Structures are given as structure tokens and as C-alpha cells.
Amino acid sequence: MDTSMWLALVSIAVGTYLLRLLPYVWMKRSLAKKQMEGGIGAMPIWLTILGPTMVAAMFGTSLVPAHSDAVSWLATGVGTLVTFGVWTRTRSMGLPILCGVVAFGVVTLIL
Amino acid sequence: MNTTAQSLAMTPWKQGVKDAIPLLGGYIPVAISFGLISIQSGFSVLETILISTFIYAGASQFLFVAMAASGAPLWLVVIMTLLINARHVVYGPNLSPYLNHDKKWLPLMHGLTDQIFALAHARLPQLPESARIGWYTGAAVLAWLSWIAGTALGAVAGGELTQRWPLINDILPFALPALFLVLIIPRCNNRLWSLTIALSAVTALTLKMLGYPNVAIPLAALCGALLFYALKDQRIVGGH
């Protein structure tokens, strides 16, 4: 890589880090300031809604299989149902994911 | 790991490592692909590993090597990759009520990827305050190292690996939707949140299928939030 490419790499790395860091620092200071002023340090409601909806959106995008054919979609559906079914019984994290991946793999391999 | 339990059966960082293990199923195959594509785009093994170490953001790394290889102006490469990562601005503020004033949180923000945010957003509220930094360190460092290791593997032997074990790319990535599902499903405890979550997920899926993967997450999240505001005072869906 030449110097300009290294500069681009450093800019992206620093910029990405700051995108993660600065909003956190801002919110931390904002909450501390509200507490100092005698109020209850609470996050804006829109932000508490945006957190779960971001995770739900990640779930939605991750469902789209790499190969968009009928078998991949069937495997995705079966894997999702098995993950959900095991979760409703165990209310845990590891086992539902493992069972979901195995179910997804079985359908992919068999069909 | 129980998603409703408060106590830890092991040290916090070990628990963090354990909770982050499902992430590897999604991280390693994608990192191997990135390593392979980066080498094919003309970057060296060391450069490829440094990109994963310091940028550490999947979609923007792929865009970076693709645009750089195509000869796009570097200022445009920087702007586009940062725009893709702009969704990260809501992650830190959402976690901040659960984090103490320890200065170690500042460097740890480097590890705040989509997946670590999703995991931490569900887990940190369940942990005692003293255990949170250890838990987050364990989870975030495992995810980061797996991304770097996967990249190195892809850069050195990606072609051979994916030819010999094509299922690495086909099956393991399902761990990610399975993980997101178990993280988000406890939120669906009333009709309002169930509708909000469902709309966000369906919108994101649709946008990605239509060919807009980079705006799918922020746009779908925004749609879900708007639905939440539109319905929150309607008696039929219940409160939150």
C-alpha cells in the first residue's frame, strides 16, 4: 500500500472508533449532568426504542441466506423455528442456537 | 447461559467469552471470506490483517478493499465506509446506563460491533455492575480476536479452505440469525413490542433482498421506532 492508502486506512479506523466512542461519552456526560442537577439520569425514550429495533433489524438482515434458493429459505425457516422452539422450552442462549444451526445444516445437507 | 438469570456461575470475563461463542459461527466464515477477497484485491497478508485489526467493521472493510481495488478516489472511500458505520452511533448511548465511569470502557468501545452491541444490550442489564466490564472484555476480545484470526486464515489459505470445506460458508453463518433471535425474542412481551420488532425485522429483510444491505439496519430500525410511537397510546396494543 502506498502512503495515501495507509492514510485512508488510518482515517477509516479512527473514524469508526470515534463513531463508537463519542456518542457513548456524550450520553455518559449527559446522564451525569442530569444527576448533578438533581434529576434522574434517564436516556431519551427514542433511544431506548431504537436499541431493540436495531437488534431486530440485524435479525432481519441476517435471515437472508447467501444463496437465495428454495432450499436455503426452507433451511432458514426450519432453523428459525427450531431455535425459537428450543428457546421457549429452555429460555437459554447456547442450546437454542446450537439446535438451530444443526437443524439448518441438516436441511441444507439432505435437500 | 440463562437469559433471565442474575448470578454468574464463573468469573465475568469467562462468562463473557462463553456468551460470545455463538458469534464465532458468524464471524469466522465472513472473516475468512474477507481475507480471501482482500488478497485477491491486491493487499498483502499483513495489510489485510491490519485492516481487520484496526477498522474491525465487516461491511465497510469489504467496501474499502473493493473501492480501493477499483481505483476510486480515496476521499470517497473514506466517506462511504464511515457512512456505512454511521449506525454505530446509537450503540454506545444505549449501553451507557449500564456502564460505570471506569476509563477502561473508552478503549473497549473499539469492540462495539453490531453483534457485540446486540449481545451486551441483552446481557449487561442482567449482570451485577461489578461484573459488567469483565464480561464485556471477555466477549468483545474473543469476537475481535476471532475476526483477526479468521481474516489471517482467509488471507493465507482461504481459497483452499472454502474448496475443501464449502459447508463452513453455508452452515455456520446461521448462528448469527439464531443468536439475534434469542436476544430479541424476550422483548416481545406485549403486542406493542411484538409488532415493533416484527416490522423492524421484516423491513430489514425486505430491504436487504431488494439490494440495499447497507441502509437496511438503520432504516428498518427507524420504521420500527415510528410504528412504536404511532401505536404506543392505542389501547388495543397495550403499553410497554
Short mmCIF file of C-alpha atoms in Angstrom, two decimals, chain A residues 1-2 4-9 11-17 19-21 23-28 31-32 35 43 45-64 66-68 73 75-81 83-84 87 90-94 96-97 100-102 104-106 108-109, chain B residues 1-3 19 22 43 47 50-51 54-57 64 68 74 78 81-82 85 87-94 96-97 99-101 105-107 109-110 112-114 117-119 121 167 170-171 174-175 177-182 184-187 193 196-197 200-201 204-205 208-209 216-217 220-221 224-225 228-229:
data_model
loop_
_atom_site.label_atom_id
_atom_site.label_comp_id
_atom_site.label_asym_id
_atom_site.label_seq_id
_atom_site.Cartn_x
_atom_site.Cartn_y
_atom_site.Cartn_z
CA MET A 1 0.00 0.00 0.00
CA ASP A 2 1.26 3.50 -0.72
CA SER A 4 -2.21 7.70 0.64
CA MET A 5 -3.77 4.25 1.08
CA TRP A 6 -2.32 4.00 4.59
CA LEU A 7 -3.77 7.44 5.35
CA ALA A 8 -7.18 6.27 4.15
CA LEU A 9 -6.92 3.15 6.30
CA SER A 11 -8.80 7.68 8.73
CA ILE A 12 -11.40 4.91 8.45
CA ALA A 13 -10.08 3.15 11.57
CA VAL A 14 -10.06 6.34 13.66
CA GLY A 15 -13.41 7.48 12.26
CA THR A 16 -15.08 4.13 13.01
CA TYR A 17 -13.68 4.15 16.56
CA LEU A 19 -18.40 6.75 15.80
CA ARG A 20 -18.50 4.11 18.54
CA LEU A 21 -16.85 6.16 21.29
CA PRO A 23 -21.88 9.10 21.33
CA TYR A 24 -21.18 6.94 24.40
CA VAL A 25 -19.08 9.70 26.03
CA TRP A 26 -21.76 12.27 25.16
CA MET A 27 -24.55 10.18 26.72
CA LYS A 28 -22.47 9.37 29.80
CA LEU A 31 -26.68 11.41 32.26
CA ALA A 32 -24.11 12.58 34.85
CA GLN A 35 -27.98 13.59 38.05
CA MET A 43 -31.96 8.17 28.39
CA ILE A 45 -37.15 7.41 25.10
CA TRP A 46 -36.45 7.32 21.35
CA LEU A 47 -33.01 5.93 22.08
CA THR A 48 -34.37 3.13 24.28
CA ILE A 49 -36.70 2.17 21.41
CA LEU A 50 -34.01 2.36 18.75
CA GLY A 51 -31.79 -0.14 20.60
CA PRO A 52 -34.15 -3.14 20.35
CA THR A 53 -35.31 -2.17 16.85
CA MET A 54 -31.67 -2.16 15.68
CA VAL A 55 -31.22 -5.70 17.03
CA ALA A 56 -34.50 -6.75 15.35
CA ALA A 57 -33.24 -5.24 12.07
CA MET A 58 -29.95 -7.16 12.41
CA PHE A 59 -32.04 -10.30 12.85
CA GLY A 60 -33.99 -9.48 9.67
CA THR A 61 -30.91 -8.86 7.51
CA SER A 62 -29.10 -11.92 8.85
CA LEU A 63 -32.04 -14.14 7.83
CA VAL A 64 -31.38 -13.59 4.12
CA ALA A 66 -26.21 -16.33 0.93
CA HIS A 67 -27.81 -18.41 -1.85
CA SER A 68 -31.36 -17.22 -2.33
CA TRP A 73 -35.06 -20.43 2.56
CA ALA A 75 -33.41 -24.34 5.89
CA THR A 76 -33.63 -20.78 7.25
CA GLY A 77 -37.30 -21.29 8.18
CA VAL A 78 -36.66 -24.64 9.86
CA GLY A 79 -33.58 -23.32 11.68
CA THR A 80 -35.50 -20.30 12.94
CA LEU A 81 -38.46 -22.40 14.13
CA THR A 83 -34.24 -22.06 17.57
CA PHE A 84 -37.50 -20.48 18.74
CA TRP A 87 -35.77 -21.21 23.39
CA THR A 90 -35.13 -23.60 27.88
CA ARG A 91 -35.16 -19.75 27.95
CA SER A 92 -31.41 -20.10 27.41
CA MET A 93 -29.00 -18.93 24.70
CA GLY A 94 -26.47 -21.63 23.80
CA PRO A 96 -31.32 -22.95 21.02
CA ILE A 97 -28.54 -21.57 18.78
CA GLY A 100 -30.97 -24.05 15.19
CA VAL A 101 -27.64 -24.36 13.39
CA VAL A 102 -27.84 -28.18 13.40
CA PHE A 104 -30.33 -25.56 9.36
CA GLY A 105 -27.36 -27.77 8.47
CA VAL A 106 -29.43 -30.96 8.30
CA THR A 108 -29.12 -27.94 3.78
CA LEU A 109 -27.29 -31.27 3.56
CA MET B 1 -26.50 -19.26 29.94
CA ASN B 2 -29.91 -18.31 31.21
CA THR B 3 -31.20 -15.10 29.65
CA ASP B 19 -21.74 -15.96 25.81
CA PRO B 22 -22.12 -18.35 19.17
CA PHE B 43 -3.49 -6.30 -0.48
CA GLU B 47 -2.13 -5.30 5.29
CA LEU B 50 -4.12 -4.77 9.89
CA ILE B 51 -7.36 -3.74 8.15
CA PHE B 54 -7.99 -1.58 13.23
CA ILE B 55 -11.12 -0.96 11.15
CA TYR B 56 -12.94 -4.01 12.59
CA ALA B 57 -16.25 -3.47 10.80
CA PHE B 64 -12.82 -0.47 1.45
CA ALA B 68 -9.58 0.74 -3.35
CA LEU B 74 -9.63 7.71 -1.52
CA VAL B 78 -13.26 7.09 3.50
CA THR B 81 -17.05 3.41 4.66
CA LEU B 82 -17.81 5.80 7.51
CA ASN B 85 -20.73 2.56 10.02
CA ARG B 87 -25.48 3.22 12.52
CA HIS B 88 -22.99 2.55 15.33
CA VAL B 89 -23.73 5.97 16.84
CA VAL B 90 -26.77 4.64 18.72
CA TYR B 91 -24.97 1.67 20.29
CA GLY B 92 -22.82 3.43 22.92
CA PRO B 93 -25.61 5.66 24.24
CA ASN B 94 -27.92 2.64 24.58
CA SER B 96 -24.18 3.84 28.73
CA PRO B 97 -26.70 3.46 31.61
CA LEU B 99 -21.54 1.13 32.24
CA ASN B 100 -19.69 2.73 35.17
CA HIS B 101 -17.15 5.56 34.96
CA TRP B 105 -14.54 1.49 28.78
CA LEU B 106 -13.02 4.03 26.37
CA PRO B 107 -10.64 1.66 24.51
CA MET B 109 -15.57 0.86 22.58
CA HIS B 110 -13.40 -0.31 19.66
CA LEU B 112 -18.64 -2.35 19.90
CA THR B 113 -19.76 -4.08 16.70
CA ASP B 114 -23.37 -4.86 15.72
CA PHE B 117 -24.00 -4.48 20.89
CA ALA B 118 -26.89 -6.93 20.47
CA LEU B 119 -25.33 -9.31 22.99
CA HIS B 121 -27.78 -4.88 25.21
CA LEU B 167 -20.06 -26.00 4.35
CA ASP B 170 -23.00 -22.42 4.04
CA ILE B 171 -23.99 -23.61 7.52
CA PHE B 174 -26.83 -19.38 10.58
CA ALA B 175 -25.52 -18.95 14.14
CA PRO B 177 -29.75 -15.06 12.99
CA ALA B 178 -30.22 -17.70 15.70
CA LEU B 179 -28.27 -15.51 18.14
CA PHE B 180 -30.19 -12.34 17.22
CA LEU B 181 -33.47 -14.26 17.61
CA VAL B 182 -32.75 -15.40 21.17
CA ILE B 184 -34.61 -10.07 20.73
CA ILE B 185 -37.43 -12.52 21.42
CA PRO B 186 -37.66 -11.77 25.19
CA ARG B 187 -38.53 -8.17 24.17
CA TRP B 193 -43.23 -4.52 21.20
CA THR B 196 -42.44 -3.12 16.55
CA ILE B 197 -39.89 -5.93 16.47
CA SER B 200 -38.23 -3.87 12.02
CA ALA B 201 -37.19 -7.42 11.14
CA ALA B 204 -34.74 -5.12 7.15
CA LEU B 205 -35.15 -8.48 5.43
CA LYS B 208 -31.64 -6.50 2.04
CA MET B 209 -33.42 -8.69 -0.51
CA ALA B 216 -31.36 -1.93 5.80
CA ILE B 217 -30.49 -1.86 9.52
CA ALA B 220 -35.71 -0.72 9.35
CA ALA B 221 -34.95 0.28 12.95
CA GLY B 224 -39.97 0.07 13.86
CA ALA B 225 -39.46 3.07 16.14
CA PHE B 228 -43.88 2.18 18.21
CA TYR B 229 -44.62 5.90 18.54
#
